[in-house]
Amino acid sequence: MKLGEGVEQAIHSVAVLAGLSEGGVLSAAAIAEFHGVSVSYLLKHLQALSGAGILDTVPGPKGGYRLARLPKDISLLDIVLAVEGSAPAFRCAEIRQRGPNPLPGKYFTKPCGISAAMLAAERVYRAELAKTAIADVLADLAESDDGSIAARGCAFLALNERRTNR
Amino acid sequence: MKLGEGVEQAIHSVAVLAGLSEGGVLSAAAIAEFHGVSVSYLLKHLQALSGAGILDTVPGPKGGYRLARLPKDISLLDIVLAVEGSAPAFRCAEIRQRGPNPLPGKYFTKPCGISAAMLAAERVYRAELAKTAIADVLADLAESDDGSIAARGCAFLALNERRTNR
DNA sequence: GGGATCTTACTCGGATAGAGCGTGTCCGAGTGCTGAGGG
DNA sequence: CCCTCAGCACTCGGACACGCTCTATCCGAGTAAGATCCC
């Protein structure tokens, strides 16, 4: 029951990317510097997000990343699944079918009740994450912020945002 | 986002232990054989359950494990937390406070909205697990079972259950 | 002066080492049973 | 025959290697910008 550290980096990266204007991109190096993390490592997760269709990439000089969808259409679940993989956390190995005197498989047509309960809890978890979009997170932040955090973000964007003709 | 393999073993072990009669115990070796898993490894998790107050241990020859509470008072969450630890899956490292131009900490009195959303989802997950008790799992199994699975379990218990005077 | 072309520098992308944690195993401490010996 | 006591075998408990995933890093392929050269 542990989430990798890259999840936090990925979510924050998406949040920052949500702040740039139409047609603007941000290089991975800039995002990494803003968060004080390793560039190479952040790239790994940005690539995962790109592969999942959450981010678009612009290659070449003056290239970088930008959102592929609107912030309101990117949920936390999308990001978590892209980075951590979509495999369920609980995997039933059907150990009840092992042991010295295993029953024929026909008696185990119904999935294990334990597995069902665990997966049900996981569905609830994912549903909760799916309810929260990046746009919601930004809205909550703007509400509690007196302007300082937003100002720092804007200053960073003004310095590092790149316009692209595509 | 991954649960250890021991969680499944632990839950099934508790389910088996729920089937023995008042005052009966089951050795770790018997449980491991029934599930076809390593004895030494299962012991690790049984000890965790014991330390969490879910199981009682009876030392010495003819000793073993038994439930410390009624099956209806043991939730899946109890078992998962005992085996996996109670630390939250998502840990906020506050990377938004890092980087080249960090703001003073006083601007970050409110917890990170991202962290709040992730932890909220986790609370929902745990609440769902807490709703399901071992007794519920056994009841569901008895409902879909034609008797074969229960019969195998009873045969195993009759062979390996030990009476203790304590 | 304008346009095409070549070089160049910068970007992302995938393949490659190292660390931490889960997995699997082992040996030691503790305890109740069991048998022998004495009363 | 019954009680006491010592030995013992079996149990759980904690300490010890191994493998895999996550973390962190490097080098290579691709591309658009910019300078250069020709018309």
Short mmCIF file of C-alpha atoms (C1' of nucleotides) in Angstrom, two decimals:
data_model
loop_
_atom_site.label_atom_id
_atom_site.label_comp_id
_atom_site.label_asym_id
_atom_site.label_seq_id
_atom_site.Cartn_x
_atom_site.Cartn_y
_atom_site.Cartn_z
CA MET A 1 0.00 0.00 0.00
CA LYS A 2 2.36 2.64 -1.21
CA LEU A 3 2.34 5.13 -4.05
CA GLY A 4 5.54 6.10 -5.78
CA GLU A 5 7.05 9.51 -5.30
CA GLY A 6 6.66 10.27 -8.97
CA VAL A 7 2.92 10.57 -8.60
CA GLU A 8 3.25 13.79 -6.68
CA GLN A 9 5.68 15.19 -9.22
CA ALA A 10 3.38 14.26 -12.07
CA ILE A 11 0.32 15.89 -10.53
CA HIS A 12 2.16 19.09 -9.69
CA SER A 13 3.60 19.17 -13.19
CA VAL A 14 0.16 18.93 -14.72
CA ALA A 15 -1.04 21.66 -12.40
CA VAL A 16 1.74 23.96 -13.52
CA LEU A 17 1.13 23.16 -17.16
CA ALA A 18 -2.50 24.08 -16.66
CA GLY A 19 -1.41 27.64 -15.97
CA LEU A 20 0.19 28.41 -19.28
CA SER A 21 -1.64 30.19 -22.06
CA GLU A 22 -3.02 28.82 -25.32
CA GLY A 23 -0.27 27.51 -27.55
CA GLY A 24 2.41 27.80 -24.88
CA VAL A 25 4.72 24.97 -23.88
CA LEU A 26 7.09 24.31 -21.00
CA SER A 27 10.30 22.29 -21.16
CA ALA A 28 10.86 19.41 -18.78
CA ALA A 29 13.97 21.14 -17.50
CA ALA A 30 11.96 24.19 -16.47
CA ILE A 31 9.33 22.14 -14.66
CA ALA A 32 11.98 20.14 -12.85
CA GLU A 33 13.78 23.28 -11.75
CA PHE A 34 10.55 24.83 -10.51
CA HIS A 35 9.91 21.82 -8.31
CA GLY A 36 13.52 21.21 -7.35
CA VAL A 37 13.59 17.65 -8.64
CA SER A 38 15.76 15.66 -11.01
CA VAL A 39 15.18 16.45 -14.68
CA SER A 40 15.88 12.97 -15.96
CA TYR A 41 13.56 11.38 -13.49
CA LEU A 42 10.74 13.80 -14.11
CA LEU A 43 11.06 13.07 -17.82
CA LYS A 44 10.19 9.47 -17.15
CA HIS A 45 6.83 10.42 -15.71
CA LEU A 46 6.14 13.14 -18.25
CA GLN A 47 6.65 10.53 -20.93
CA ALA A 48 4.17 8.29 -19.20
CA LEU A 49 1.66 11.12 -19.11
CA SER A 50 2.34 11.80 -22.75
CA GLY A 51 1.83 8.15 -23.63
CA ALA A 52 -1.48 8.18 -21.79
CA GLY A 53 -2.72 11.09 -23.87
CA ILE A 54 -2.71 13.57 -21.01
CA LEU A 55 0.14 15.68 -22.32
CA ASP A 56 1.20 16.68 -25.81
CA THR A 57 4.85 16.97 -26.70
CA VAL A 58 6.46 19.49 -29.01
CA PRO A 59 9.86 18.27 -30.16
CA GLY A 60 12.86 20.26 -31.20
CA PRO A 61 14.33 23.48 -29.82
CA LYS A 62 11.77 25.69 -28.10
CA GLY A 63 9.80 22.52 -27.62
CA GLY A 64 8.29 21.11 -24.47
CA TYR A 65 5.09 19.81 -22.96
CA ARG A 66 1.56 21.13 -22.78
CA LEU A 67 -1.81 19.74 -21.76
CA ALA A 68 -3.60 17.62 -24.33
CA ARG A 69 -6.99 18.29 -22.73
CA LEU A 70 -8.65 20.97 -20.70
CA PRO A 71 -7.82 20.99 -16.97
CA LYS A 72 -11.41 20.13 -16.16
CA ASP A 73 -11.08 16.97 -18.26
CA ILE A 74 -7.97 15.66 -16.49
CA SER A 75 -8.75 13.84 -13.27
CA LEU A 76 -6.31 12.80 -10.59
CA LEU A 77 -7.17 9.22 -11.45
CA ASP A 78 -5.96 9.70 -15.01
CA ILE A 79 -2.59 10.85 -13.74
CA VAL A 80 -2.24 8.15 -11.09
CA LEU A 81 -3.09 5.39 -13.54
CA ALA A 82 -0.71 6.79 -16.15
CA VAL A 83 2.21 6.88 -13.72
CA GLU A 84 1.54 3.86 -11.52
CA GLY A 85 -0.08 1.62 -14.09
CA SER A 86 -3.66 0.51 -14.25
CA ALA A 87 -3.18 -2.88 -12.60
CA PRO A 88 -5.28 -3.32 -9.46
CA ALA A 89 -3.46 -3.03 -6.14
CA PHE A 90 -4.88 -6.30 -4.85
CA ARG A 91 -4.17 -9.38 -6.90
CA CYS A 92 -5.91 -12.59 -5.98
CA ALA A 93 -3.59 -15.56 -6.46
CA GLU A 94 -6.41 -17.97 -5.58
CA ILE A 95 -4.40 -19.54 -2.83
CA ARG A 96 -7.63 -21.16 -1.62
CA GLN A 97 -7.25 -23.50 -4.60
CA ARG A 98 -3.79 -24.59 -3.59
CA GLY A 99 -2.70 -26.90 -0.82
CA PRO A 100 -2.67 -30.67 -0.48
CA ASN A 101 -6.28 -31.50 -1.39
CA PRO A 102 -7.38 -28.92 -3.92
CA LEU A 103 -10.93 -29.08 -5.13
CA PRO A 104 -11.58 -29.20 -8.87
CA GLY A 105 -11.76 -25.79 -10.44
CA LYS A 106 -15.44 -26.13 -11.16
CA TYR A 107 -16.22 -25.39 -7.54
CA PHE A 108 -14.57 -22.00 -7.84
CA THR A 109 -16.61 -20.48 -10.61
CA LYS A 110 -17.51 -17.53 -8.44
CA PRO A 111 -14.61 -15.16 -7.82
CA CYS A 112 -13.16 -15.22 -4.34
CA GLY A 113 -15.27 -13.11 -2.01
CA ILE A 114 -12.18 -11.61 -0.46
CA SER A 115 -10.91 -10.54 -3.83
CA ALA A 116 -14.31 -9.08 -4.67
CA ALA A 117 -14.37 -7.00 -1.50
CA MET A 118 -10.84 -5.73 -2.03
CA LEU A 119 -11.49 -4.80 -5.62
CA ALA A 120 -14.76 -3.11 -4.66
CA ALA A 121 -12.87 -0.89 -2.23
CA GLU A 122 -10.41 -0.10 -4.95
CA ARG A 123 -13.19 0.89 -7.31
CA VAL A 124 -14.47 3.30 -4.69
CA TYR A 125 -10.98 4.70 -4.31
CA ARG A 126 -10.62 5.26 -8.02
CA ALA A 127 -14.08 6.74 -8.30
CA GLU A 128 -13.16 9.27 -5.64
CA LEU A 129 -9.98 10.21 -7.49
CA ALA A 130 -11.91 10.46 -10.73
CA LYS A 131 -14.23 12.99 -9.14
CA THR A 132 -11.42 15.47 -8.62
CA ALA A 133 -10.07 17.22 -11.70
CA ILE A 134 -6.99 19.39 -11.98
CA ALA A 135 -9.30 22.35 -12.45
CA ASP A 136 -10.83 21.66 -9.03
CA VAL A 137 -7.44 21.55 -7.38
CA LEU A 138 -6.49 24.88 -8.94
CA ALA A 139 -9.79 26.42 -7.89
CA ASP A 140 -9.29 25.31 -4.30
CA LEU A 141 -5.80 26.69 -4.29
CA ALA A 142 -6.93 30.07 -5.65
CA GLU A 143 -9.51 30.24 -2.90
CA SER A 144 -7.12 29.81 0.01
CA ASP A 145 -4.26 31.71 -1.60
CA ASP A 146 -3.82 35.40 -0.97
CA GLY A 147 -2.14 35.78 -4.33
CA SER A 148 1.43 35.04 -3.42
CA ILE A 149 1.54 31.48 -4.66
CA ALA A 150 -0.22 32.41 -7.88
CA ALA A 151 2.16 35.34 -8.36
CA ARG A 152 5.18 33.09 -8.04
CA GLY A 153 3.70 30.72 -10.58
CA CYS A 154 2.94 33.50 -13.02
CA ALA A 155 6.43 34.92 -12.68
CA PHE A 156 7.85 31.51 -13.43
CA LEU A 157 5.63 31.05 -16.44
CA ALA A 158 6.45 34.50 -17.81
CA LEU A 159 10.10 33.55 -17.62
CA ASN A 160 9.92 30.05 -19.06
CA GLU A 161 6.81 29.78 -21.18
CA ARG A 162 7.45 29.38 -24.87
CA ARG A 163 5.15 30.26 -27.69
CA THR A 164 4.83 27.80 -30.50
CA ASN A 165 3.15 28.27 -33.83
CA ARG A 166 1.48 24.89 -33.66
CA MET B 1 -0.23 1.43 -6.01
CA LYS B 2 0.44 -2.14 -5.10
CA LEU B 3 -0.44 -4.35 -2.17
CA GLY B 4 1.94 -7.01 -0.99
CA GLU B 5 1.22 -10.64 -1.61
CA GLY B 6 1.09 -11.31 2.10
CA VAL B 7 -2.20 -9.46 2.43
CA GLU B 8 -4.05 -12.21 0.64
CA GLN B 9 -2.42 -14.87 2.78
CA ALA B 10 -3.25 -12.98 5.93
CA ILE B 11 -6.92 -12.54 5.06
CA HIS B 12 -7.37 -16.16 4.08
CA SER B 13 -5.62 -17.25 7.24
CA VAL B 14 -8.00 -15.21 9.36
CA ALA B 15 -10.92 -16.67 7.43
CA VAL B 16 -9.74 -20.19 8.15
CA LEU B 17 -9.15 -19.41 11.80
CA ALA B 18 -12.69 -18.09 12.01
CA GLY B 19 -13.92 -21.60 11.32
CA LEU B 20 -12.48 -23.35 14.34
CA SER B 21 -14.46 -23.96 17.48
CA GLU B 22 -14.24 -22.25 20.86
CA GLY B 23 -10.87 -22.84 22.48
CA GLY B 24 -9.34 -24.43 19.40
CA VAL B 25 -6.08 -23.30 17.85
CA LEU B 26 -4.29 -23.91 14.57
CA SER B 27 -0.55 -24.03 14.04
CA ALA B 28 1.09 -21.82 11.45
CA ALA B 29 2.42 -24.91 9.72
CA ALA B 30 -1.09 -26.26 9.23
CA ILE B 31 -2.39 -22.98 7.82
CA ALA B 32 0.56 -22.71 5.46
CA GLU B 33 0.06 -26.24 4.21
CA PHE B 34 -3.63 -25.64 3.65
CA HIS B 35 -2.84 -22.65 1.45
CA GLY B 36 0.25 -24.10 -0.15
CA VAL B 37 2.53 -21.29 0.92
CA SER B 38 5.81 -20.98 2.79
CA VAL B 39 5.52 -21.51 6.53
CA SER B 40 8.27 -19.10 7.48
CA TYR B 41 6.85 -16.35 5.36
CA LEU B 42 3.31 -16.80 6.61
CA LEU B 43 4.62 -16.61 10.16
CA LYS B 44 5.83 -13.12 9.46
CA HIS B 45 2.33 -11.95 8.71
CA LEU B 46 0.68 -13.95 11.46
CA GLN B 47 3.02 -12.24 13.87
CA ALA B 48 1.95 -8.88 12.50
CA LEU B 49 -1.68 -9.83 13.03
CA SER B 50 -0.85 -10.98 16.50
CA GLY B 51 0.92 -7.74 17.29
CA ALA B 52 -2.11 -5.81 16.06
CA GLY B 53 -4.35 -7.65 18.48
CA ILE B 54 -6.25 -9.54 15.79
CA LEU B 55 -4.88 -12.96 16.68
CA ASP B 56 -3.97 -14.58 19.97
CA THR B 57 -1.00 -16.90 20.20
CA VAL B 58 -0.71 -20.04 22.29
CA PRO B 59 2.94 -20.99 22.78
CA GLY B 60 4.42 -24.39 23.35
CA PRO B 61 3.60 -27.78 21.86
CA LYS B 62 -0.02 -28.10 20.72
CA GLY B 63 0.05 -24.34 20.48
CA GLY B 64 -0.91 -22.13 17.57
CA TYR B 65 -3.07 -19.18 16.61
CA ARG B 66 -6.69 -18.29 17.12
CA LEU B 67 -8.82 -15.20 16.68
CA ALA B 68 -8.64 -12.62 19.42
CA ARG B 69 -12.03 -11.17 18.49
CA LEU B 70 -15.25 -12.34 16.94
CA PRO B 71 -15.23 -12.60 13.13
CA LYS B 72 -17.80 -9.83 12.93
CA ASP B 73 -15.41 -7.53 14.77
CA ILE B 74 -12.48 -8.07 12.40
CA SER B 75 -12.66 -5.94 9.30
CA LEU B 76 -10.57 -6.28 6.16
CA LEU B 77 -9.12 -2.89 6.97
CA ASP B 78 -7.78 -4.17 10.28
CA ILE B 79 -5.91 -6.92 8.48
CA VAL B 80 -4.59 -4.73 5.69
CA LEU B 81 -3.30 -2.10 8.10
CA ALA B 82 -1.71 -4.74 10.31
CA VAL B 83 0.18 -6.30 7.41
CA GLU B 84 0.94 -3.30 5.21
CA GLY B 85 1.34 -0.70 7.92
CA SER B 86 -0.91 2.24 8.64
CA ALA B 87 1.08 4.85 6.75
CA PRO B 88 -0.90 6.57 4.01
CA ALA B 89 -0.17 5.50 0.45
CA PHE B 90 0.29 9.05 -0.76
CA ARG B 91 2.92 11.12 0.94
CA CYS B 92 3.15 14.80 0.15
CA ALA B 93 6.76 15.95 0.04
CA GLU B 94 5.64 19.55 -0.48
CA ILE B 95 7.68 19.90 -3.62
CA ARG B 96 5.76 23.09 -4.34
CA GLN B 97 7.88 24.68 -1.62
CA ARG B 98 11.11 23.71 -3.28
CA GLY B 99 12.79 25.13 -6.34
CA PRO B 100 14.87 28.25 -6.92
CA ASN B 101 12.58 30.92 -5.44
CA PRO B 102 10.72 29.29 -2.59
CA LEU B 103 8.14 31.34 -0.80
CA PRO B 104 8.36 31.59 2.99
CA GLY B 105 6.56 28.81 4.76
CA LYS B 106 3.90 31.08 6.13
CA TYR B 107 2.21 31.10 2.74
CA PHE B 108 1.71 27.36 2.94
CA THR B 109 -0.28 27.10 6.10
CA LYS B 110 -3.05 25.23 4.32
CA PRO B 111 -2.15 21.69 3.35
CA CYS B 112 -1.55 21.10 -0.32
CA GLY B 113 -4.87 20.66 -2.11
CA ILE B 114 -3.48 17.77 -4.10
CA SER B 115 -2.44 15.98 -0.94
CA ALA B 116 -5.85 16.63 0.57
CA ALA B 117 -7.62 15.12 -2.41
CA MET B 118 -5.38 12.06 -2.47
CA LEU B 119 -5.78 11.46 1.23
CA ALA B 120 -9.53 11.94 0.98
CA ALA B 121 -9.68 9.19 -1.62
CA GLU B 122 -7.67 7.00 0.66
CA ARG B 123 -10.04 7.62 3.53
CA VAL B 124 -12.90 6.49 1.33
CA TYR B 125 -10.92 3.39 0.40
CA ARG B 126 -10.29 2.52 4.01
CA ALA B 127 -13.86 3.21 4.99
CA GLU B 128 -15.01 0.77 2.34
CA LEU B 129 -12.64 -1.90 3.64
CA ALA B 130 -13.77 -1.21 7.20
CA LYS B 131 -17.34 -1.93 6.17
CA THR B 132 -16.54 -5.53 5.29
CA ALA B 133 -15.88 -7.92 8.16
CA ILE B 134 -14.56 -11.44 7.99
CA ALA B 135 -18.00 -12.64 9.02
CA ASP B 136 -19.48 -11.01 5.90
CA VAL B 137 -16.96 -12.72 3.66
CA LEU B 138 -17.75 -16.08 5.18
CA ALA B 139 -21.48 -15.47 4.84
CA ASP B 140 -21.10 -14.62 1.16
CA LEU B 141 -19.04 -17.72 0.61
CA ALA B 142 -21.60 -19.95 2.32
CA GLU B 143 -24.27 -18.48 0.09
CA SER B 144 -22.61 -19.30 -3.21
CA ASP B 145 -21.04 -22.54 -2.06
CA ASP B 146 -22.86 -25.83 -2.59
CA GLY B 147 -21.09 -27.26 0.44
CA SER B 148 -17.95 -28.59 -1.16
CA ILE B 149 -15.67 -25.76 -0.14
CA ALA B 150 -17.04 -25.76 3.38
CA ALA B 151 -16.64 -29.52 3.57
CA ARG B 152 -13.01 -29.33 2.60
CA GLY B 153 -12.44 -26.69 5.24
CA CYS B 154 -14.18 -28.73 7.93
CA ALA B 155 -12.20 -31.81 7.04
CA PHE B 156 -9.02 -29.84 7.35
CA LEU B 157 -10.05 -28.40 10.70
CA ALA B 158 -11.05 -31.80 12.05
CA LEU B 159 -7.60 -33.05 11.16
CA ASN B 160 -5.55 -30.12 12.42
CA GLU B 161 -7.55 -28.29 15.04
CA ARG B 162 -6.15 -28.52 18.53
CA ARG B 163 -8.04 -28.15 21.73
CA THR B 164 -6.42 -26.11 24.43
CA ASN B 165 -7.49 -25.76 28.03
CA ARG B 166 -6.89 -22.03 28.06
"C1'" DG C 1 17.72 41.73 -50.98
"C1'" DG C 2 15.27 37.23 -50.96
"C1'" DG C 3 15.17 32.40 -50.74
"C1'" DA C 4 16.88 27.78 -50.19
"C1'" DT C 5 20.04 25.00 -47.68
"C1'" DC C 6 23.08 23.38 -44.28
"C1'" DT C 7 24.72 23.40 -39.71
"C1'" DT C 8 23.71 23.49 -35.05
"C1'" DA C 9 21.94 23.34 -30.65
"C1'" DC C 10 18.21 22.06 -28.11
"C1'" DT C 11 14.35 18.99 -27.20
"C1'" DC C 12 12.29 14.50 -26.02
"C1'" DG C 13 12.80 9.26 -26.04
"C1'" DG C 14 14.49 4.86 -24.59
"C1'" DA C 15 18.08 2.02 -22.60
"C1'" DT C 16 21.15 1.67 -18.55
"C1'" DA C 17 23.15 1.44 -13.17
"C1'" DG C 18 22.02 1.90 -8.02
"C1'" DA C 19 19.09 1.91 -3.73
"C1'" DG C 20 15.10 0.55 -0.87
"C1'" DC C 21 11.60 -2.52 0.22
"C1'" DG C 22 9.06 -6.69 -0.11
"C1'" DT C 23 9.93 -11.71 -0.34
"C1'" DG C 24 11.74 -15.85 1.39
"C1'" DT C 25 14.58 -18.25 4.79
"C1'" DC C 26 17.03 -19.48 8.83
"C1'" DC C 27 18.21 -20.22 13.72
"C1'" DG C 28 17.26 -19.19 18.69
"C1'" DA C 29 14.17 -18.49 23.07
"C1'" DG C 30 10.22 -20.12 25.43
"C1'" DT C 31 6.82 -23.50 26.98
"C1'" DG C 32 3.83 -27.41 27.81
"C1'" DC C 33 3.98 -32.42 27.21
"C1'" DT C 34 6.03 -36.89 28.43
"C1'" DG C 35 8.52 -40.22 30.49
"C1'" DA C 36 11.29 -41.97 34.28
"C1'" DG C 37 12.33 -42.22 39.01
"C1'" DG C 38 11.30 -41.98 43.83
"C1'" DG C 39 8.08 -42.08 47.73
"C1'" DC D 1 -0.14 -46.49 42.73
"C1'" DC D 2 0.75 -41.44 42.79
"C1'" DC D 3 3.63 -37.44 42.78
"C1'" DT D 4 7.87 -34.87 41.40
"C1'" DC D 5 11.16 -33.62 38.32
"C1'" DA D 6 14.11 -33.46 34.41
"C1'" DG D 7 14.48 -33.95 29.44
"C1'" DC D 8 12.54 -33.00 25.18
"C1'" DA D 9 10.10 -31.84 21.17
"C1'" DC D 10 7.31 -28.55 19.33
"C1'" DT D 11 5.75 -23.83 19.08
"C1'" DC D 12 6.35 -18.86 18.07
"C1'" DG D 13 9.65 -14.82 17.81
"C1'" DG D 14 13.16 -12.11 15.81
"C1'" DA D 15 17.41 -11.64 12.92
"C1'" DC D 16 19.44 -12.66 8.31
"C1'" DA D 17 20.16 -13.12 2.63
"C1'" DC D 18 17.93 -12.58 -2.06
"C1'" DG D 19 15.15 -10.54 -5.86
"C1'" DC D 20 12.37 -7.09 -7.76
"C1'" DT D 21 10.47 -2.55 -8.25
"C1'" DC D 22 11.24 2.20 -7.81
"C1'" DT D 23 14.68 5.85 -8.13
"C1'" DA D 24 18.12 8.22 -10.53
"C1'" DT D 25 21.07 8.82 -14.61
"C1'" DC D 26 23.15 8.73 -19.18
"C1'" DC D 27 23.49 8.80 -24.18
"C1'" DG D 28 21.17 8.73 -28.78
"C1'" DA D 29 17.34 10.11 -32.41
"C1'" DG D 30 14.66 13.85 -34.07
"C1'" DT D 31 13.51 18.57 -35.14
"C1'" DA D 32 12.95 23.50 -35.68
"C1'" DA D 33 15.57 27.64 -35.31
"C1'" DG D 34 19.32 30.34 -37.05
"C1'" DA D 35 23.21 31.43 -39.88
"C1'" DT D 36 25.25 30.96 -44.34
"C1'" DC D 37 25.57 30.88 -49.16
"C1'" DC D 38 23.78 31.41 -53.75
"C1'" DC D 39 20.76 33.67 -57.09
#
